[in-house]
Short mmCIF file of C-alpha atoms and ligand atoms in Angstrom, two decimals:
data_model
loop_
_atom_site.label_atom_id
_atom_site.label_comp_id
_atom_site.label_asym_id
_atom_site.label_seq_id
_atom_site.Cartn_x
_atom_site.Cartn_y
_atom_site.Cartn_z
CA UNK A 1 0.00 0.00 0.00
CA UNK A 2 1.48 3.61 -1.03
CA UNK A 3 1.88 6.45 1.40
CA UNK A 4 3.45 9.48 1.46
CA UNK A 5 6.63 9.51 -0.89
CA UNK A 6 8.78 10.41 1.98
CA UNK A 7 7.15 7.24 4.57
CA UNK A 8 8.79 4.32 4.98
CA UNK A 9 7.06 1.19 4.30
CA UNK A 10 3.97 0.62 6.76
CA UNK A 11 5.35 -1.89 8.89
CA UNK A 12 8.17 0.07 9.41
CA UNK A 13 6.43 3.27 9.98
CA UNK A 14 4.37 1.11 12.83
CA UNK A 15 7.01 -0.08 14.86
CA UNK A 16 8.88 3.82 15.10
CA UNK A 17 5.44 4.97 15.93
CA UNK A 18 5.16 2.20 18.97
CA UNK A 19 8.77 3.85 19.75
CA UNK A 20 7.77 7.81 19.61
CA UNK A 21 4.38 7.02 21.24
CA UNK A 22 4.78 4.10 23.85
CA UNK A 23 4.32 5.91 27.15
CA UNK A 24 7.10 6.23 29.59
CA UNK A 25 5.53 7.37 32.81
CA UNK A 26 2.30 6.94 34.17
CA UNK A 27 0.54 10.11 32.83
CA UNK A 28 -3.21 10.55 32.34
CA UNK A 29 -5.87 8.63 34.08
CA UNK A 30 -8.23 5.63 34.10
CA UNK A 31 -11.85 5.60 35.07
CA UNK A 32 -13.22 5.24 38.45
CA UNK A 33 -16.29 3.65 37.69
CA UNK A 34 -14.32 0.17 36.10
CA UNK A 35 -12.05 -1.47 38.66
CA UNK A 36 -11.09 -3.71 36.05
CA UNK A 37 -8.89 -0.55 34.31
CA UNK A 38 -6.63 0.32 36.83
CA UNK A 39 -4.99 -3.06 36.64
CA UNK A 40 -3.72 -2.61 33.21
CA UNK A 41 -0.25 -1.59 32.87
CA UNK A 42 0.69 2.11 31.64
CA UNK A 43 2.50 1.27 29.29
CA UNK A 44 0.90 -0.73 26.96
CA UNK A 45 0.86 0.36 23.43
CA UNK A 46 -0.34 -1.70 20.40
CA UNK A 47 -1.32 -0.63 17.02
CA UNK A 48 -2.87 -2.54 13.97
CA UNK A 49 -3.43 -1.59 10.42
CA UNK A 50 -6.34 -3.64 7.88
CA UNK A 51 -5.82 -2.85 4.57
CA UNK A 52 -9.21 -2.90 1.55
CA UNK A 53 -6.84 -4.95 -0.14
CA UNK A 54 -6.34 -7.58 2.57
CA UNK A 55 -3.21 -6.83 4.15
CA UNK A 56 -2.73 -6.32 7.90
CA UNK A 57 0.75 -4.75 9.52
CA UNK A 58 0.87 -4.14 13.36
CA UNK A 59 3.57 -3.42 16.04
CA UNK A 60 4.03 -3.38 19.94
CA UNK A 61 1.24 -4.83 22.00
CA UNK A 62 -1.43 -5.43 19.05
CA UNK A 63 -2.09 -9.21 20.25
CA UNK A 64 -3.06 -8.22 23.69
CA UNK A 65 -6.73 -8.28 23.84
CA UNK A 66 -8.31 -5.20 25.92
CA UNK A 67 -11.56 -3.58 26.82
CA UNK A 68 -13.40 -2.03 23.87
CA UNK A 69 -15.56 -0.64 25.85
CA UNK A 70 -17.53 2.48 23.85
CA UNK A 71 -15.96 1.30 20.75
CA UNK A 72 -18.68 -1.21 21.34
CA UNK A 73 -20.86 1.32 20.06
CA UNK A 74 -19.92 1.58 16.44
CA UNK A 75 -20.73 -2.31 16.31
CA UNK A 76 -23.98 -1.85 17.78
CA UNK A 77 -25.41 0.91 15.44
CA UNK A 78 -23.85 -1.03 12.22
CA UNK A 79 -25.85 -4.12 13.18
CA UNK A 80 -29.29 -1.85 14.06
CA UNK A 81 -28.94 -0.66 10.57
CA UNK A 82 -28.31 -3.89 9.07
CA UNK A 83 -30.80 -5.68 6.95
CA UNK A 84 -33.35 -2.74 7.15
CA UNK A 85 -34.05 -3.51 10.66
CA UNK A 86 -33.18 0.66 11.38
CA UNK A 87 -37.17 1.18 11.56
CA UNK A 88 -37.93 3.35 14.27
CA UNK A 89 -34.31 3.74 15.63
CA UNK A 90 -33.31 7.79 14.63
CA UNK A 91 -36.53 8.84 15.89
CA UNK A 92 -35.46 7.58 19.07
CA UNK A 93 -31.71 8.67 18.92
CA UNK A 94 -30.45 11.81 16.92
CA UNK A 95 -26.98 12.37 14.91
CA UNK A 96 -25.68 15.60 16.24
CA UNK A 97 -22.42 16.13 18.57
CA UNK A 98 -23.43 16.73 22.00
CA UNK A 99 -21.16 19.45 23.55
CA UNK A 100 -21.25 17.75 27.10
CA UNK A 101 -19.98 14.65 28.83
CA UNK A 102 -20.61 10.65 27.34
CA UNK A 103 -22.65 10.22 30.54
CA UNK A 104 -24.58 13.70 30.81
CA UNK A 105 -27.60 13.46 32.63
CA UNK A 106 -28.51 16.99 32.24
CA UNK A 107 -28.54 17.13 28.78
CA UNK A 108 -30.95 13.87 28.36
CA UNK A 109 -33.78 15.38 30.99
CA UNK A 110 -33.67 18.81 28.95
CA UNK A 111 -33.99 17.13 25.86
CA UNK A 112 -36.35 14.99 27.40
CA UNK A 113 -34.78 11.92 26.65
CA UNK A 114 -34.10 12.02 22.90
CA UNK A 115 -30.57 11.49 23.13
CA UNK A 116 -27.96 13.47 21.07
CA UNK A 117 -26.44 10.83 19.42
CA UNK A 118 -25.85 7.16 19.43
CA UNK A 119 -22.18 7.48 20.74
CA UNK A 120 -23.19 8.68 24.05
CA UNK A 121 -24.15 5.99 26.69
CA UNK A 122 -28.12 7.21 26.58
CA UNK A 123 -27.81 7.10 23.13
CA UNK A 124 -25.94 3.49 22.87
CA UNK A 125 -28.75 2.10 25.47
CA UNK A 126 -31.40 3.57 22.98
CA UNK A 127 -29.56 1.23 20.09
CA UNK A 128 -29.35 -2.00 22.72
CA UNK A 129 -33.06 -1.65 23.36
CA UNK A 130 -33.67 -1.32 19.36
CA UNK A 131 -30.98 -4.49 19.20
CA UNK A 132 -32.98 -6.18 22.41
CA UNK A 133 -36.56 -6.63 19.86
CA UNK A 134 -34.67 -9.37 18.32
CA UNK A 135 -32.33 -11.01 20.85
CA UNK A 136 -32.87 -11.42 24.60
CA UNK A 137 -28.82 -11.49 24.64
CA UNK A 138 -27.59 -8.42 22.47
CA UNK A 139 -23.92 -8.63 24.37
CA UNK A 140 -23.45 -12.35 22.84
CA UNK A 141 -25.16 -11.37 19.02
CA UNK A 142 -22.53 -8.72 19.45
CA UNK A 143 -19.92 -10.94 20.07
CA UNK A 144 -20.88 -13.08 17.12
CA UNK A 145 -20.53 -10.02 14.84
CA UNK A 146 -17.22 -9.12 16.17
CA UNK A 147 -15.65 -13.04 15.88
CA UNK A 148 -17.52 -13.10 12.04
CA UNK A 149 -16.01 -9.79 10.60
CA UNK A 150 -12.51 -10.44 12.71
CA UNK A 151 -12.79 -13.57 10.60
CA UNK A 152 -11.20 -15.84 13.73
CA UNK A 153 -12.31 -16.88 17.30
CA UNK A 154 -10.45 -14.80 20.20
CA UNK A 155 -12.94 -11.48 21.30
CA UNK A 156 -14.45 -12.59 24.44
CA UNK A 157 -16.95 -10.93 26.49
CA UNK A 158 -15.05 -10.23 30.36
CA UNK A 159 -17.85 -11.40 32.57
CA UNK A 160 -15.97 -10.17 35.68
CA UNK A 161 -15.02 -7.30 34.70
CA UNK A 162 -18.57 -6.54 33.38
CA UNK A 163 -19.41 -7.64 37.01
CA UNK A 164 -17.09 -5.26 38.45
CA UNK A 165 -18.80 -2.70 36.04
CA UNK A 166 -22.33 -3.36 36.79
CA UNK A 167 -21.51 -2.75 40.41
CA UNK A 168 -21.20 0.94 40.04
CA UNK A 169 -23.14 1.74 37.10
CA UNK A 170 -25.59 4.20 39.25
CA UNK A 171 -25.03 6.65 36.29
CA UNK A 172 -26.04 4.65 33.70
CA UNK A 173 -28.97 2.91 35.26
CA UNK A 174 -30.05 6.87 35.91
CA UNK A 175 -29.85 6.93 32.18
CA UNK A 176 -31.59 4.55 31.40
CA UNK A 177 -34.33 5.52 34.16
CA UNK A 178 -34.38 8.55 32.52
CA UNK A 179 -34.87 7.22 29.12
CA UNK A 180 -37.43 5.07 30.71
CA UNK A 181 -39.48 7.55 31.62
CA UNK A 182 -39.63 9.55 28.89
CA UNK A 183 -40.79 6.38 26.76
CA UNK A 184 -37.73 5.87 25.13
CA UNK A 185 -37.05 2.69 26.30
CA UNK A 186 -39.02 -0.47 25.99
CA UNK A 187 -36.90 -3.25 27.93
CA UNK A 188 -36.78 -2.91 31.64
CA UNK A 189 -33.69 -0.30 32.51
CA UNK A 190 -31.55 -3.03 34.63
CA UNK A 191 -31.95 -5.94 31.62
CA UNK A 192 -30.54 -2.69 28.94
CA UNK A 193 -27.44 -1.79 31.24
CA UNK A 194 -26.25 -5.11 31.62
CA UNK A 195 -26.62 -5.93 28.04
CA UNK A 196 -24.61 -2.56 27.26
CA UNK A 197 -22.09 -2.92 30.01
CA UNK A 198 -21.22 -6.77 28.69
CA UNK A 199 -20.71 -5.27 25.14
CA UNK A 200 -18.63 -2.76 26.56
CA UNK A 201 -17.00 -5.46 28.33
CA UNK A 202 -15.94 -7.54 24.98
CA UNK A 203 -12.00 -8.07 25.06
CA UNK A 204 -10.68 -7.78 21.53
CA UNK A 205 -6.82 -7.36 20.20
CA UNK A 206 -5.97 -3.98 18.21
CA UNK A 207 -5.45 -6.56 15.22
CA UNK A 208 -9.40 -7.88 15.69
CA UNK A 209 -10.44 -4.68 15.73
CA UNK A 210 -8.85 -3.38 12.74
CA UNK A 211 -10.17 -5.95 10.80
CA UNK A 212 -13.48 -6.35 12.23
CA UNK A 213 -14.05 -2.63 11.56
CA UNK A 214 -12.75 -2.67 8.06
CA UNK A 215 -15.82 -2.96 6.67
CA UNK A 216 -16.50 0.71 7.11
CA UNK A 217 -13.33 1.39 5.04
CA UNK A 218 -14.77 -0.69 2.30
CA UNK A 219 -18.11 0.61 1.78
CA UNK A 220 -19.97 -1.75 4.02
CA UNK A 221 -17.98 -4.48 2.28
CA UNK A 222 -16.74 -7.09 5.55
CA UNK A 223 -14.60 -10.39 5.76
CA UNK A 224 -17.35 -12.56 4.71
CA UNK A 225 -19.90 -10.39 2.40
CA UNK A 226 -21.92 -7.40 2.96
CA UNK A 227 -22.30 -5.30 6.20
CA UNK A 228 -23.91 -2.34 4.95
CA UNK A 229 -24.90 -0.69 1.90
CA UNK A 230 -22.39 1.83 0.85
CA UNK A 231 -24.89 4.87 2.18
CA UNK A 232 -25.09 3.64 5.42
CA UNK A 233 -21.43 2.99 5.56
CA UNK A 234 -20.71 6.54 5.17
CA UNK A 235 -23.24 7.45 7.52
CA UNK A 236 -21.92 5.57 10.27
CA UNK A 237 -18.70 7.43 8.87
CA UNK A 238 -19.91 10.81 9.12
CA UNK A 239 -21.43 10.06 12.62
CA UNK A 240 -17.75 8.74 13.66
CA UNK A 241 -16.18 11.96 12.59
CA UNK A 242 -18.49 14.48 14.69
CA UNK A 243 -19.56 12.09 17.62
CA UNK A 244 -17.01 9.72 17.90
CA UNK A 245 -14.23 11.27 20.48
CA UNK A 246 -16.42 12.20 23.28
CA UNK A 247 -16.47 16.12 23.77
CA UNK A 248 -13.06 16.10 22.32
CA UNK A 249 -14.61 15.67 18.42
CA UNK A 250 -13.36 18.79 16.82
CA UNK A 251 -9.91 18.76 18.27
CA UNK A 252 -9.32 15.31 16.99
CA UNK A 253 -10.87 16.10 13.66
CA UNK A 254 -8.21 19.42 13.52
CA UNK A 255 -5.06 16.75 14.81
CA UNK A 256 -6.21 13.36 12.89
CA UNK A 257 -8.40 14.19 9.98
CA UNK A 258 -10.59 10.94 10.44
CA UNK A 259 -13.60 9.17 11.70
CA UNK A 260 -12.94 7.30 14.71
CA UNK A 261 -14.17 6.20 17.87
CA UNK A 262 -12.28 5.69 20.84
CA UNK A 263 -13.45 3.97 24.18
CA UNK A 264 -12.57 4.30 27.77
CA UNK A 265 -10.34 1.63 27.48
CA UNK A 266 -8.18 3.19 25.91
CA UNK A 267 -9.04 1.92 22.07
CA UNK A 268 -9.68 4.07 19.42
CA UNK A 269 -10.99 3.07 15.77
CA UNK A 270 -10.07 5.05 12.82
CA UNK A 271 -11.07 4.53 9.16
CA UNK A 272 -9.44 5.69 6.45
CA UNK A 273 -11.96 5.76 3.74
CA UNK A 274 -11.49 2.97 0.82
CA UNK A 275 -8.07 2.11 2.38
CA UNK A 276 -8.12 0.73 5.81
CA UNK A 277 -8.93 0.73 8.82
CA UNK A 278 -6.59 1.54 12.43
CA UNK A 279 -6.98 0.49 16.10
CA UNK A 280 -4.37 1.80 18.32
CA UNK A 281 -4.88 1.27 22.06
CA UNK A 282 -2.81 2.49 25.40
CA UNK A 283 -5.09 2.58 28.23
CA UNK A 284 -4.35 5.86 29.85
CA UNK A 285 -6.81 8.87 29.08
CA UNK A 286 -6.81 12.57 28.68
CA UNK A 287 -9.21 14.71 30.33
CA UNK A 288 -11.99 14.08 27.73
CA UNK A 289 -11.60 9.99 28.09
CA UNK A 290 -9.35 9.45 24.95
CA UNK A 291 -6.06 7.46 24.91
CA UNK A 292 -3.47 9.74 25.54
CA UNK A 293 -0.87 8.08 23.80
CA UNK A 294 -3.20 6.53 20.77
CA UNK A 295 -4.53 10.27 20.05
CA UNK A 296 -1.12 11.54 19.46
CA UNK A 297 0.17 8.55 17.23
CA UNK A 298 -2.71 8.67 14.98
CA UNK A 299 -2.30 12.46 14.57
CA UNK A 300 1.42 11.44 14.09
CA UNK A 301 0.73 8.38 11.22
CA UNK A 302 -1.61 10.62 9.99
CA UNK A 303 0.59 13.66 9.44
CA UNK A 304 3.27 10.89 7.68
CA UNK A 305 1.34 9.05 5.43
CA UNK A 306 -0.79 12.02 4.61
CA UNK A 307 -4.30 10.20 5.16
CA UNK A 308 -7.16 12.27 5.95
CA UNK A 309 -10.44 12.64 4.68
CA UNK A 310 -9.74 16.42 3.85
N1 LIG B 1 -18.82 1.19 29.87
C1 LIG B 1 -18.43 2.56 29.90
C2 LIG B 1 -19.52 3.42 30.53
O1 LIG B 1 -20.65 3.25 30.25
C3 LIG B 1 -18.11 2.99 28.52
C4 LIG B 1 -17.61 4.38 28.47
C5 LIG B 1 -16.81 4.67 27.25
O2 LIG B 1 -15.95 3.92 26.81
O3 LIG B 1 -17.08 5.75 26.73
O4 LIG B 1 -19.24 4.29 31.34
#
C-alpha cells in the first residue's frame, strides 16, 4: 500500500510509531467507575493496520486483547442498521455532537430523553433496546458479529469485569431511568445496562479490531460479504467523525483528519476511507476519556502518510 513519498514502508512506519508514542511514565488517568482498568499496565501500546486490499501490519502490543468498551458502540449501530431492521431507531436517537460529557444526565432530561447521538451511553442504550426486539442477549449477538467480521475466534466478552462494572453503574442505570421515563425505552432499565455494560466489556486485540471494523473502510464491504450498503457505511462514517471522540470531536478532527471512535479503554478506531482501517490502544486517558498516547500517534501516522479525509 502507497503512502506518502517520503514514509517508509507501513510496517516500518508502525514499529517507530510504537517507539515515539509508547508511554514512559504513568501520565493521564483511568476511570473510576471500572475497577477492572486500573490493573492494566501504563505502558501498553499496540497498534494494527487492515488494509481494503487484505493486508494487515501491526507493532508493539497489538495481540493483547483489551476492553473495547464504547468502541462497542460503532458495532452496535452497524448491526441496528443492518438488513433494514433501522425502523424506528433515529426517531429515538439523533446524529448531532453533543457538547457535554458521554454520561450527561442533564442534557438527556432537557432534551427529554431524545438522546444526542448514538455514541453517548443514553444514546448506545437507545440502540441496545432497538438491538434487544430481536435477541434477549444483544452482548453475545454482538460478540458473534465481532468473531464473524474479525474472521477468527479470540474477542471474548469479560464477565468479571462486566461484574465489576455493573456494580457501580448508578449513572447509567439513571440513564436509562431517565430514558425510561420519557418512553424511550421499551426493555426494563436493569436488563438494557447489563446488556450494554457486557458489550462494553468484549476483550478484543488492536489486530481484531482493525479488521473487524474494516468494513466501514470498504463501503460496508466485511470479511465474509456485505455489512452495509455503501450509504449507510458513510453514515456511520460521518457520525464517527463528529460524535465519535467524546467532547473532544473537533480537536481530533483538527489533529487526525478521520472518523474514529475511541473507548474508555483506551481503544480508538479510525477509518481511512477505501483504504483501511486503524486500532491503536494504550489505556491511559486525557481529560476528555481518549487514549493519551493513541490520540497523538494517529495524529502522528496521519501527518506521515498524509491520510485524511480532507
Ligand atoms: N462502559 C463505559 C460506561 O458506560 C463505557 C464508556 C466509554 O468507553 O465511553 O461508562
Amino acid at each position: 500500500m502507497s503512502t506518502t513519498l517520503s514514509a517508509p514502508p507501513l510496517g516500518l512506519l508502525l514499529e517507530d510509531i510504537v517507539r515515539r508514542h509508547r508511554p514512559r511514565q504513568n501520565a493521564g488517568s483511568v476511570p473510576t467507575n471500572i475497577p477492572f482498568l486500573a490493573t492494566v499496565p501504563f505502558d501498553r501500546f499496540g497498534i494494527a493496520v487492515a488494509t481494503t486490499s487484505g493486508e494487515v501490519f501491526s507493532s508493539g502490543d497489538a495481540g493483547v486483547p483489551f476492553s473495547i468498551q464504547s468502541i462497542s458502540k460503532v458495532f452496535t449501530l452497524a448491526m441496528a442498521l443492518q438488513g433494514g431492521r433501522s425502523a424506528g431507531l433515529w426517531s429515538r436517537v439523533l446524529r448531532e455532537p453533543s457538547g457535554t460529557s458521554f454520561n450527561s444526565l442533564v442534557q438527556l432530561e432537557a432534551e427529554k430523553g431524545i438522546p444526542r447521538n448514538p455514541f453517548i451511553n443514553a444514546g448506545a442504550l437507545v440502540v441496545t433496546d432497538h438491538l434487544l426486539e430481536e435477541t434477549p442477549d444483544a452482548a453475545t449477538q454482538l460478540l458473534r458479529f465481532l468473531t464473524e467480521q474479525a474472521g477468527s475466534p479470540g474477542p471474548f466478552i469479560d464477565e468479571a469485569a462486566a461484574a465489576g462494572e455493573l456494580d457501580s453503574s448508578s449513572r447509567n442505570l439513571a440513564l436509562a431511568h431517565f430514558l425510561k421515563d420519557f418512553g424511550n425505552l421499551t426493555r426494563p432499565a436493569a436488563v438494557v445496562v447489563e446488556n450494554y455494560v457486557r458489550q462494553c466489556s468484549i476483550m478484543m486485540t488492536c489486530v481484531q479490531l482493525a479488521k473487524a471494523g474494516l468494513f466501514l473502510a470498504n463501503n460496508g464491504q466485511g470479511t465474509s460479504g456485505t455489512v452495509l450498503s455503501p450509504s449507510e457505511t458513510k453514515r456511520i462514517g460521518s457520525i464517527m467523525l463528529t460524535c465519535g471522540m467524546y467532547d473532544a470531536a473537533g480537536e481530533f478532527a483538527y489533529r487526525v483528519g478521520l472518523p474514529g471512535k475511541s473507548g474508555v479503554g483506551g481503544g480508538i478506531l479510525v477509518i481511512v476511507p477505501g483504504r483501511c482501517s486503524i486500532c491503536v490502544w494504550s489505556p491511559r486517558l486525557d481529560a476528555k476519556g481518549n487514549s493519551l498516547a493513541g490520540t497523538a500517534a494517529l495524529a502522528d501516522l496521519s501527518d506521515r502518510t498524509g491520510w485524511s479525509v480532507f
